Coordinates of C-alpha atoms and ligand atoms in Angstrom, one line a residue:
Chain A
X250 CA 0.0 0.0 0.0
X251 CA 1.3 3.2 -0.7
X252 CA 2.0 5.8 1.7
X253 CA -1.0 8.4 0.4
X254 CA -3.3 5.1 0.8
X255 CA -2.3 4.5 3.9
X256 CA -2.9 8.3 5.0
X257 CA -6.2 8.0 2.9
X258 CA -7.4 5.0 4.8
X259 CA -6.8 6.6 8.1
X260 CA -8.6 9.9 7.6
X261 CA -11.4 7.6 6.6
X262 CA -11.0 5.6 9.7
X263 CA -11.3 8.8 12.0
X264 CA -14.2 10.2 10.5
X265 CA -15.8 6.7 10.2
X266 CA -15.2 7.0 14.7
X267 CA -15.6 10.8 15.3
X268 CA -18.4 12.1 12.8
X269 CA -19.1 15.6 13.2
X270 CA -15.6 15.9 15.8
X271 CA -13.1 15.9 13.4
X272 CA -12.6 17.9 10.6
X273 CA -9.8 17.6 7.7
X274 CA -8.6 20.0 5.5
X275 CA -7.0 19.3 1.7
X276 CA -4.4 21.8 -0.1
X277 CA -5.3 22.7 -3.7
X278 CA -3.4 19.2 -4.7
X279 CA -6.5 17.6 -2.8
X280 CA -3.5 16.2 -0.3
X281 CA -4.6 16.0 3.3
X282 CA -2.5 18.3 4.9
X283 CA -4.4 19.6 8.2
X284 CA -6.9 17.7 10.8
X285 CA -8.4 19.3 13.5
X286 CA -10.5 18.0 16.3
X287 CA -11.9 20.0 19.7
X288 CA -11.5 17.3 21.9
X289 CA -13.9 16.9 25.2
X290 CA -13.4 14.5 28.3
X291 CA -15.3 11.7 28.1
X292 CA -18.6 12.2 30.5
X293 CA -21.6 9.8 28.8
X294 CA -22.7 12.6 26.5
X295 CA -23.1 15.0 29.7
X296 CA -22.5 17.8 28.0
X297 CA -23.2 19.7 31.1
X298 CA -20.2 18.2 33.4
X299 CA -17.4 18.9 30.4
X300 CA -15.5 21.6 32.5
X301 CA -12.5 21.2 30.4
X302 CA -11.9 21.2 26.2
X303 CA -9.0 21.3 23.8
X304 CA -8.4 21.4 20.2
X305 CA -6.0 18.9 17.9
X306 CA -4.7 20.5 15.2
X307 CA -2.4 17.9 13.5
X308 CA -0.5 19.6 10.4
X309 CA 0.6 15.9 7.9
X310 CA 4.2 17.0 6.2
X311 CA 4.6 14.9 3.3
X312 CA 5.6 11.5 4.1
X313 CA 3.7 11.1 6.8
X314 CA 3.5 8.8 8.6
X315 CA 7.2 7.7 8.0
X316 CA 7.6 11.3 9.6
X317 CA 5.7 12.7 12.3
X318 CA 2.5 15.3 12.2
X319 CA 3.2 18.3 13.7
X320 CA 0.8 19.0 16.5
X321 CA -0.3 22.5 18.0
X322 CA -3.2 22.4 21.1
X323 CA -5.2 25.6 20.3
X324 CA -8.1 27.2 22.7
X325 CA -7.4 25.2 25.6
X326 CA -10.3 25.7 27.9
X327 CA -10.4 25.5 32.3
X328 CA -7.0 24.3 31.7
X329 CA -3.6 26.1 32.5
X330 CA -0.3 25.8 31.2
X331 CA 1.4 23.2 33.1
X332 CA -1.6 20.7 31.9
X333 CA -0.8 21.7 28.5
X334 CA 2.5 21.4 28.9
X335 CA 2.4 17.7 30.0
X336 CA -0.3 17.1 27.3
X337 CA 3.0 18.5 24.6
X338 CA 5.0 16.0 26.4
X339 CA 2.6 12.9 25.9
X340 CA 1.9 13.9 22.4
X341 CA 5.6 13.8 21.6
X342 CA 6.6 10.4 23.2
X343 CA 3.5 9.0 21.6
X344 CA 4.5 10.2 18.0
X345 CA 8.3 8.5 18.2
X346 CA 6.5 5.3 19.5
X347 CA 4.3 5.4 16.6
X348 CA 6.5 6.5 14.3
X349 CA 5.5 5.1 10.6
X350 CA 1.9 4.3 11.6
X351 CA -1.4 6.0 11.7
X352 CA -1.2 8.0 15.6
X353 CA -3.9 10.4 14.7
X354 CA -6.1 8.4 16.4
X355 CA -3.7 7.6 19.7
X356 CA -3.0 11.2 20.5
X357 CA -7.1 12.3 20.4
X358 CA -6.8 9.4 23.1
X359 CA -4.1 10.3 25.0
X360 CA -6.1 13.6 24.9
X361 CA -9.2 12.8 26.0
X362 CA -7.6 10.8 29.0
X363 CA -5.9 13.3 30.3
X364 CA -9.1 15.4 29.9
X365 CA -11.0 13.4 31.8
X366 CA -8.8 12.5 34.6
X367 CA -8.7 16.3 35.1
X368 CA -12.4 17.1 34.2
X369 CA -12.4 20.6 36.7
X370 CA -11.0 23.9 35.5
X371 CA -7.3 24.2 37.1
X372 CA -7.1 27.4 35.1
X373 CA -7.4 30.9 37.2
X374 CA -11.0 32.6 37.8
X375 CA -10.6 35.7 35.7
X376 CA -12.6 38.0 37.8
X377 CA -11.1 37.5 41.1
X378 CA -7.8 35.9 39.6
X379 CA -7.7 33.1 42.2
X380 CA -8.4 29.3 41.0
X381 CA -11.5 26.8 41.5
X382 CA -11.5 24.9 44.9
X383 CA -13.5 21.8 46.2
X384 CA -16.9 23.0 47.2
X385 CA -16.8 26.3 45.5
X386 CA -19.8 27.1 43.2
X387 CA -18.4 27.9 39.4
X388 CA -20.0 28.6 36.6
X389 CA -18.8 27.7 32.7
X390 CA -20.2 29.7 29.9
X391 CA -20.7 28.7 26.6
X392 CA -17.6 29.7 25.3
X393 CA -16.2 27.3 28.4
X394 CA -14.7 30.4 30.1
X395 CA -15.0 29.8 33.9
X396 CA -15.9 31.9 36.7
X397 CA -16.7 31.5 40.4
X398 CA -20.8 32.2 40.4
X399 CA -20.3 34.6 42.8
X400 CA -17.9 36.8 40.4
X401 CA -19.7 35.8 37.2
X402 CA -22.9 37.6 38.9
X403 CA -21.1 40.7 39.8
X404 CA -19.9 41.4 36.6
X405 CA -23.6 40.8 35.4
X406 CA -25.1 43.5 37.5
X407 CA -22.2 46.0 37.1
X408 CA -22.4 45.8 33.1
X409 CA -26.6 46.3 33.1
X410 CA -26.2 48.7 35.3
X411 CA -23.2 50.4 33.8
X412 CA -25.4 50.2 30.5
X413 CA -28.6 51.6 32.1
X414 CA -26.8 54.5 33.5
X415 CA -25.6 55.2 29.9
X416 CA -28.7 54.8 28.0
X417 CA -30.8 57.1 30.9
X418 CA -27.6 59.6 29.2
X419 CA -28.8 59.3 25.9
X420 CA -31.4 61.4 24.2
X421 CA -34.5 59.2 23.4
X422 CA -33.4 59.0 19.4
X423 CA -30.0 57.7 20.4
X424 CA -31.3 55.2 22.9
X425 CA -30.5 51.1 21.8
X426 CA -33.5 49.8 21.0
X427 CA -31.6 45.5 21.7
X428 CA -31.5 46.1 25.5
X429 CA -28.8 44.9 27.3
X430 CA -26.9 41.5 26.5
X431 CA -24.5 40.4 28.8
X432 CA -20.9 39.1 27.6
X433 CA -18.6 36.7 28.5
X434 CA -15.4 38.9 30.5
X435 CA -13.3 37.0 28.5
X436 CA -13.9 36.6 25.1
X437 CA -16.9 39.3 25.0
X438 CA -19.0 36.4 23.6
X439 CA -22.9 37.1 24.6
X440 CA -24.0 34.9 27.5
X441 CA -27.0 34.2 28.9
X442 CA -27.1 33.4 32.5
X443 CA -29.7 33.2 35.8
X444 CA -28.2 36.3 37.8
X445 CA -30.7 35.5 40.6
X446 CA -29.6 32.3 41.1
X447 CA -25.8 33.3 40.6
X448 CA -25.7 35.5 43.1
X449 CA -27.2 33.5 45.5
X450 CA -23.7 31.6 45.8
X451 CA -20.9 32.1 48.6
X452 CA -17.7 33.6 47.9
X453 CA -15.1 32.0 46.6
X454 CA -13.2 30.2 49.3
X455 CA -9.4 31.5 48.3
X456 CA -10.6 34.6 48.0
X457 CA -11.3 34.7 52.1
X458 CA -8.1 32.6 52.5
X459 CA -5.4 35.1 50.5
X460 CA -2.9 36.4 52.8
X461 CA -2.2 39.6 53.5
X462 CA -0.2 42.8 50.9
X463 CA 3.1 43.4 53.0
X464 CA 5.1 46.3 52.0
X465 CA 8.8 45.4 51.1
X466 CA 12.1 47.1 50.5
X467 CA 11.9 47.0 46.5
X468 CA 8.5 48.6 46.6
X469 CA 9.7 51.1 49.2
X470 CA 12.6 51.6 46.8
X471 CA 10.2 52.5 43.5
X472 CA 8.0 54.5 45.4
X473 CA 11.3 56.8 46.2
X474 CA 12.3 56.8 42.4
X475 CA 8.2 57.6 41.7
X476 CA 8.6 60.7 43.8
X477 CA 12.3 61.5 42.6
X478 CA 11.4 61.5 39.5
X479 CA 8.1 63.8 39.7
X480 CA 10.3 66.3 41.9
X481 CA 12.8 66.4 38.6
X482 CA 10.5 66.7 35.9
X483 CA 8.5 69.3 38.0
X484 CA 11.4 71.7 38.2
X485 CA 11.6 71.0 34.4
X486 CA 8.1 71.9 34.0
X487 CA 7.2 68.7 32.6
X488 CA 4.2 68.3 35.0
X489 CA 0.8 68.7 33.9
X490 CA -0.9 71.4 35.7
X491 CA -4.9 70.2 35.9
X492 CA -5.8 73.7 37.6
X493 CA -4.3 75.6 34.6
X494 CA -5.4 73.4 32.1
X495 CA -9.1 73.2 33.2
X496 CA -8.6 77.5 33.5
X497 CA -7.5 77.4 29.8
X498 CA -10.2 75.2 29.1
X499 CA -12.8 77.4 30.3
X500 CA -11.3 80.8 28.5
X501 CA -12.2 78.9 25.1
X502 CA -15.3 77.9 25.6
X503 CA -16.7 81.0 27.6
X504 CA -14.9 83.0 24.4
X505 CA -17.4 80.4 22.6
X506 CA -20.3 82.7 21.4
X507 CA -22.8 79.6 21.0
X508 CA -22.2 78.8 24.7
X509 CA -25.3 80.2 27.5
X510 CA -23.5 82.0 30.5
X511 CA -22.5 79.4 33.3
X512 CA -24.0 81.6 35.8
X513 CA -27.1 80.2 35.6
X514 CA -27.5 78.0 38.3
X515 CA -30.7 76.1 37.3
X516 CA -29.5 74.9 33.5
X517 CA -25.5 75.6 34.0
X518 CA -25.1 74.4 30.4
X519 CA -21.7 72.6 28.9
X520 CA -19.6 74.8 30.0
X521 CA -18.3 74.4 33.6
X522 CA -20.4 71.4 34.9
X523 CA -20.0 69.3 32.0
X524 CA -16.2 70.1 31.7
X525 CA -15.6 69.0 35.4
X526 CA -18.3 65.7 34.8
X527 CA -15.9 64.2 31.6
X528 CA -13.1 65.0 33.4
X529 CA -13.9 63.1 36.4
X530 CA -14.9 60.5 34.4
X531 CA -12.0 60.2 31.9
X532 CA -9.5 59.5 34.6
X533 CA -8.8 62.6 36.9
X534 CA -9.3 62.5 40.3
X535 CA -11.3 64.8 42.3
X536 CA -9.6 66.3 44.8
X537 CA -11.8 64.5 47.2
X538 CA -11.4 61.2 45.6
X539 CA -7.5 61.8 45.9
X540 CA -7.4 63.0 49.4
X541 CA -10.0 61.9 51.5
X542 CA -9.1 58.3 50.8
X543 CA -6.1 59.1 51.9
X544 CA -7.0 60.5 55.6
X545 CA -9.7 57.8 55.4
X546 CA -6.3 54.8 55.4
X547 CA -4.1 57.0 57.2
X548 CA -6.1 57.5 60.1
X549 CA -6.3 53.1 60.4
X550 CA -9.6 52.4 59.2
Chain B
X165 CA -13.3 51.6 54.6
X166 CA -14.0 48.3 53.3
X167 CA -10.6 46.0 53.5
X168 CA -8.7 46.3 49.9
X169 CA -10.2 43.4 48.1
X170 CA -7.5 40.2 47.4
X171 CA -8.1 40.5 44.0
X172 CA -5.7 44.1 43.8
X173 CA -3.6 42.4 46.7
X174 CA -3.0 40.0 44.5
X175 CA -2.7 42.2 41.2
X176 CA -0.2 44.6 43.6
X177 CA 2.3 41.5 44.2
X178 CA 2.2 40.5 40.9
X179 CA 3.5 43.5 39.7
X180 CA 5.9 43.6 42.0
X181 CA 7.5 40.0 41.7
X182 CA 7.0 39.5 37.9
X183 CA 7.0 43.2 36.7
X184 CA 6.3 44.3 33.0
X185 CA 9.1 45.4 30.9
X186 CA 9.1 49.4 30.8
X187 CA 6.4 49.7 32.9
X188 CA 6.9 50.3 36.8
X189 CA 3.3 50.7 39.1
X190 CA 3.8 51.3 42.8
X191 CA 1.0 51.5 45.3
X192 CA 0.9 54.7 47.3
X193 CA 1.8 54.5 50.8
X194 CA -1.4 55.9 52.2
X195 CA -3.6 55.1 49.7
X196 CA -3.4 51.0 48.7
X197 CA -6.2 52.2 45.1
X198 CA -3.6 54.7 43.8
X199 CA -1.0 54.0 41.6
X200 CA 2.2 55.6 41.0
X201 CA 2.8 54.6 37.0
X202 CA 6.0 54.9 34.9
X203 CA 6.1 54.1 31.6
X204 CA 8.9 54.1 29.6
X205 CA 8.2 55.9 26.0
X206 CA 8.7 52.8 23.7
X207 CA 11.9 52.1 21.2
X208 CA 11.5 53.5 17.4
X209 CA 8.5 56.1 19.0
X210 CA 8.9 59.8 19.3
X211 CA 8.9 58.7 23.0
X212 CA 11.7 56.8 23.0
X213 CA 13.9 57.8 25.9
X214 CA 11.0 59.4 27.6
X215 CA 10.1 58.1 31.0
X216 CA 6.1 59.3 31.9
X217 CA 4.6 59.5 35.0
X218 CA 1.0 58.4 35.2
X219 CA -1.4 58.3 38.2
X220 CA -4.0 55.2 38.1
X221 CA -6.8 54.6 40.6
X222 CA -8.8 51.6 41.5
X223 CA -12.8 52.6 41.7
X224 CA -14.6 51.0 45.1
X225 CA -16.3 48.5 43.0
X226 CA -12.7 47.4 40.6
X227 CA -12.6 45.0 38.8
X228 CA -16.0 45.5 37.8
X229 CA -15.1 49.0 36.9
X230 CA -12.6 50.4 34.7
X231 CA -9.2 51.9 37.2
X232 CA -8.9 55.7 36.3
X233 CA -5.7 56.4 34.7
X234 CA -3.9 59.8 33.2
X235 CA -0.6 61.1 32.1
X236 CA 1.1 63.2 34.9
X237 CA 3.7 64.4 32.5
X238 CA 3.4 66.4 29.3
X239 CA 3.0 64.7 26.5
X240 CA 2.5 65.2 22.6
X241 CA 0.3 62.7 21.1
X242 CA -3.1 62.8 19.4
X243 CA -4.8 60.5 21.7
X244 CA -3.9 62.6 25.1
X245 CA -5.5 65.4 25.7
X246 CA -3.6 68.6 27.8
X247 CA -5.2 67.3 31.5
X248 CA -3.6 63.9 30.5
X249 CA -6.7 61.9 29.6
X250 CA -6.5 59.1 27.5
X251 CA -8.6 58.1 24.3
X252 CA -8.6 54.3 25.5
X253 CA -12.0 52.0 24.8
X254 CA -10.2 49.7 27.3
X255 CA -10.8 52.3 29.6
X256 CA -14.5 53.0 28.9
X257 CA -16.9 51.2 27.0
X258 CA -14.8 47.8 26.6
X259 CA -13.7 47.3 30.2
X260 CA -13.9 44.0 31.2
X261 CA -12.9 42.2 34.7
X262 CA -10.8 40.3 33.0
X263 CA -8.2 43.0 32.1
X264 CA -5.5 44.1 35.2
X265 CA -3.5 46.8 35.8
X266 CA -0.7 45.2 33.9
X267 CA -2.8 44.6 30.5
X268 CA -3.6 48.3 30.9
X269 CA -1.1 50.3 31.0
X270 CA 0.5 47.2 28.3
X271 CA -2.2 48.6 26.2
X272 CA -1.3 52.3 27.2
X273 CA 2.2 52.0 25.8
X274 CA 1.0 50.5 22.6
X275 CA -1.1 53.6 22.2
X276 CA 2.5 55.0 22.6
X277 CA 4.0 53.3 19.7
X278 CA 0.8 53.8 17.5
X279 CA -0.9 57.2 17.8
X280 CA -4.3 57.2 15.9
X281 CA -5.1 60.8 15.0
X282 CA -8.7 59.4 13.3
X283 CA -10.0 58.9 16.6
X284 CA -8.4 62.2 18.8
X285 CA -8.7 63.6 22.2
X286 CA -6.1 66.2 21.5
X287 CA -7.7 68.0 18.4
X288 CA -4.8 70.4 17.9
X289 CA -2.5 67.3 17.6
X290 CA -4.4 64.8 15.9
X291 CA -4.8 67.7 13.5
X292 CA -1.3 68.5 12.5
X293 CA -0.8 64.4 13.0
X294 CA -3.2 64.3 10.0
X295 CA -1.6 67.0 7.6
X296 CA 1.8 67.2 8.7
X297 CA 3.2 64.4 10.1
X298 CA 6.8 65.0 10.3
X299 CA 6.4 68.2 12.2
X300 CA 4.0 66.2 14.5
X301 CA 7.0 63.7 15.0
X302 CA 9.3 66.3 15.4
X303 CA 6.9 68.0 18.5
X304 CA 6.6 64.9 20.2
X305 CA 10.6 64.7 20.5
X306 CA 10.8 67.6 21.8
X307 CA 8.2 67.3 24.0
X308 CA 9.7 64.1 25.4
X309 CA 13.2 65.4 25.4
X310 CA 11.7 68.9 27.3
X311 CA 9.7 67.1 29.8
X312 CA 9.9 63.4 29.8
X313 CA 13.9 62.8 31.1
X314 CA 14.6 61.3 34.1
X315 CA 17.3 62.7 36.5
Ligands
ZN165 ZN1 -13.7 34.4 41.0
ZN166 ZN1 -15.7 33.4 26.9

């Protein structure tokens, strides 16, 4: 048999066992030259307890199999790096042991193993950044992104209500008309999920185990070069002066003839309140945000 | 004042042990939410050799909300306005939880190495960005050079 036979009679054999899971791809020669499979743990079809996903992508060189495919894991999902790095590991013994026969088959079960022996996201929660523990409620989305229920819920309610506040903005013509669709915090895919019951769940358990910030030499040491350095450029007059800046700011637009007067307490117009409101919320601090945090910590609370 | 959440704990340690290249972030002493930010203007940018101070701060209810960040130093580019502000959808309308301190100001130095004078802050700039590029180029050395240096 010859060697594209062989290959032939393999693809066949895969797709004959995997259906709808496996997907191969020809180059304009109508070679084989790519096969792809997302690869699950094995749970009876529960579709609902598959925590944990991968996807084979085996590139065939020509002669293979008398050389060996070269294999990329893409999209891992509720795993993290050192799984994927044994996974690598397995793949590559597996390939010399099979070298000159079909292994297509081998690794997606080498896989699949290792999937379901670890069958529980190991990878990091990416709201709270702290992983999955026994007991802890956790949520996958459909994208198989995971999150802690508790977590998942917050960013929920903080997104609608971060989207209500800027519709209530909006003039009526500029209002959406879709409503709000929540996304995943990941991958911004939409998601549709049971807030109530979400946020009915505890906190995650690392999160009330973490130990405690301790302030060390190095950061006492870049905190002296912060201030160093602000001292210098201020004598250079490289610092931004917000006071002189929001001044200048005013001059133009009260020299702005379409502008009302801001006197007008009632309807102040977009002159001074509205230039303090974007600037608030583009990133400056308010005086009071700056310093009364600060006698708010200092004083031990 | 509610205890400082673990989540910026953790975020504050990571930056400390495994810190990003070119970009330093130190918590205040008296304030654990405020950031002091350096970032170093990057190679083959009119910023190159620049080193800019930023301030960013942690809302009460981060992650779920976008930290506040602005340029402390003077700076020449079309997407910072003269308070410092930054033209960032990161920052606004495509926050997510997800992102850290350390994937913002990542995406804040980007910004640094490609200006986008279509979608401005700074109209003046992103103006003469637009028509005159060289002499835009040429401001934002000088700038840097006048006001970014370090001692
Ligand atoms: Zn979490
Ligand atoms: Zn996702």
């Amino acid at each position: 048999m010859s060697l594209n036979e062989r290959v032939q009679e393999e693809l066949e054999a895969l797709e004959a066992i995997l259906m709808d899971d496996i997907s191969i791809i020809y180059n304009e020669n109508g070679c084989p030259e790519l096969v792809k499979s997302t690869i699950f743990p094995s749970t009876a079809n529960e579709v609902d307890k598959q925590y944990v996903c991968v996807t084979l992508e085996a590139k065939l060189p020509d002669g293979y199999p008398d050389c060996e495919p070269i294999v990329q894991l893409r999209n891992p999902r509720g795993l993290d790096d050192s799984t994927i790095n044994n996974l690598y590991e397995a793949i590559k013994e597996k390939c010399s042991e099979f070298l000159g026969q079909p292994v297509i088959f081998e690794l997606i079960e080498i896989i699949r193993e290792s999937l379901t022996e670890s069958n529980l996201p190991t990878c990091q929660c990416a709201v709270c950044l702290y992983g999955f523990s026994d007991g802890d409620s956790f949520t996958k989305t459909k994208c198989f992104h995971y999150f802690h229920s508790y977590c998942l819920a917050n960013h929920l309610i903080t997104t609608k209500r971060h989207f209500q506040e800027e519709q209530d903005k909006l003039p009526a013509w500029q209002k959406s008309t879709k409503g709000f669709q929540a996304s995943c915090p990941v991958c911004r895919e939409h998601i549709n999920c049971d807030v109530e019951e979400l946020s009915s769940a505890a906190p995650p358990k690392e999160l009330e185990n973490a130990q405690n910030f301790e302030v060390t030499s190095d950061l006492r040491h870049l905190q002296e070069r912060m201030k160093q350095l602000f001292t210098y450029q201020k004598s250079r007059g490289g610092i931004i002066d917000i006071e002189a800046e929001e001044n200048k700011l005013l001059l133009i637009t009260e020299s702005n003839g379409d502008t009302p007067p801001a006197d007008n307490t009632e309807d102040p117009g977009p002159s001074l309140s509205n230039i303090n409101e974007s600037v608030m919320g583009d990133g400056l601090l308010s005086r009071g945000q700056r310093y009364n945090n600060c006698r708010l910590n200092s004083s031990g609370r | 004042m509610a205890a400082l959440p673990r989540r910026i704990i953790k975020e504050t340690q990571r930056l400390m042990q495994e810190p990003v290249p070119g970009i330093s972030a130190v918590p205040d002493d008296s304030n654990a939410r405020y950031f002091h930010v350096i970032v170093t203007g990057p190679e083959d940018s009119p910023f190159e050799g620049g080193l800019f101070k930023l301030e960013l701060f942690l809302p009460e209810d981060y992650p779920m909300s976008a930290p506040k960040v602005r340029f402390i130093t003077k700076i020449y580019h079309p997407n910072i306005d003269r308070l410092g502000r930054i033209c960032l959808d990161i920052l606004k309308d495509k926050w997510s939880p997800a992102l850290q301190i350390r994937t913002v100001l990542l995406s804040i130095q980007a910004l640094l190495s490609a200006p986008n004078p279509d979608d401005p802050l700074a109209n003046d700039v992103a103006e003469l960005w637009k028509v005159n590029e060289s002499e835009a180029i040429r401001n934002a050395k000088e700038w840097t050079r006048r006001y970014a240096m370090g001692n």
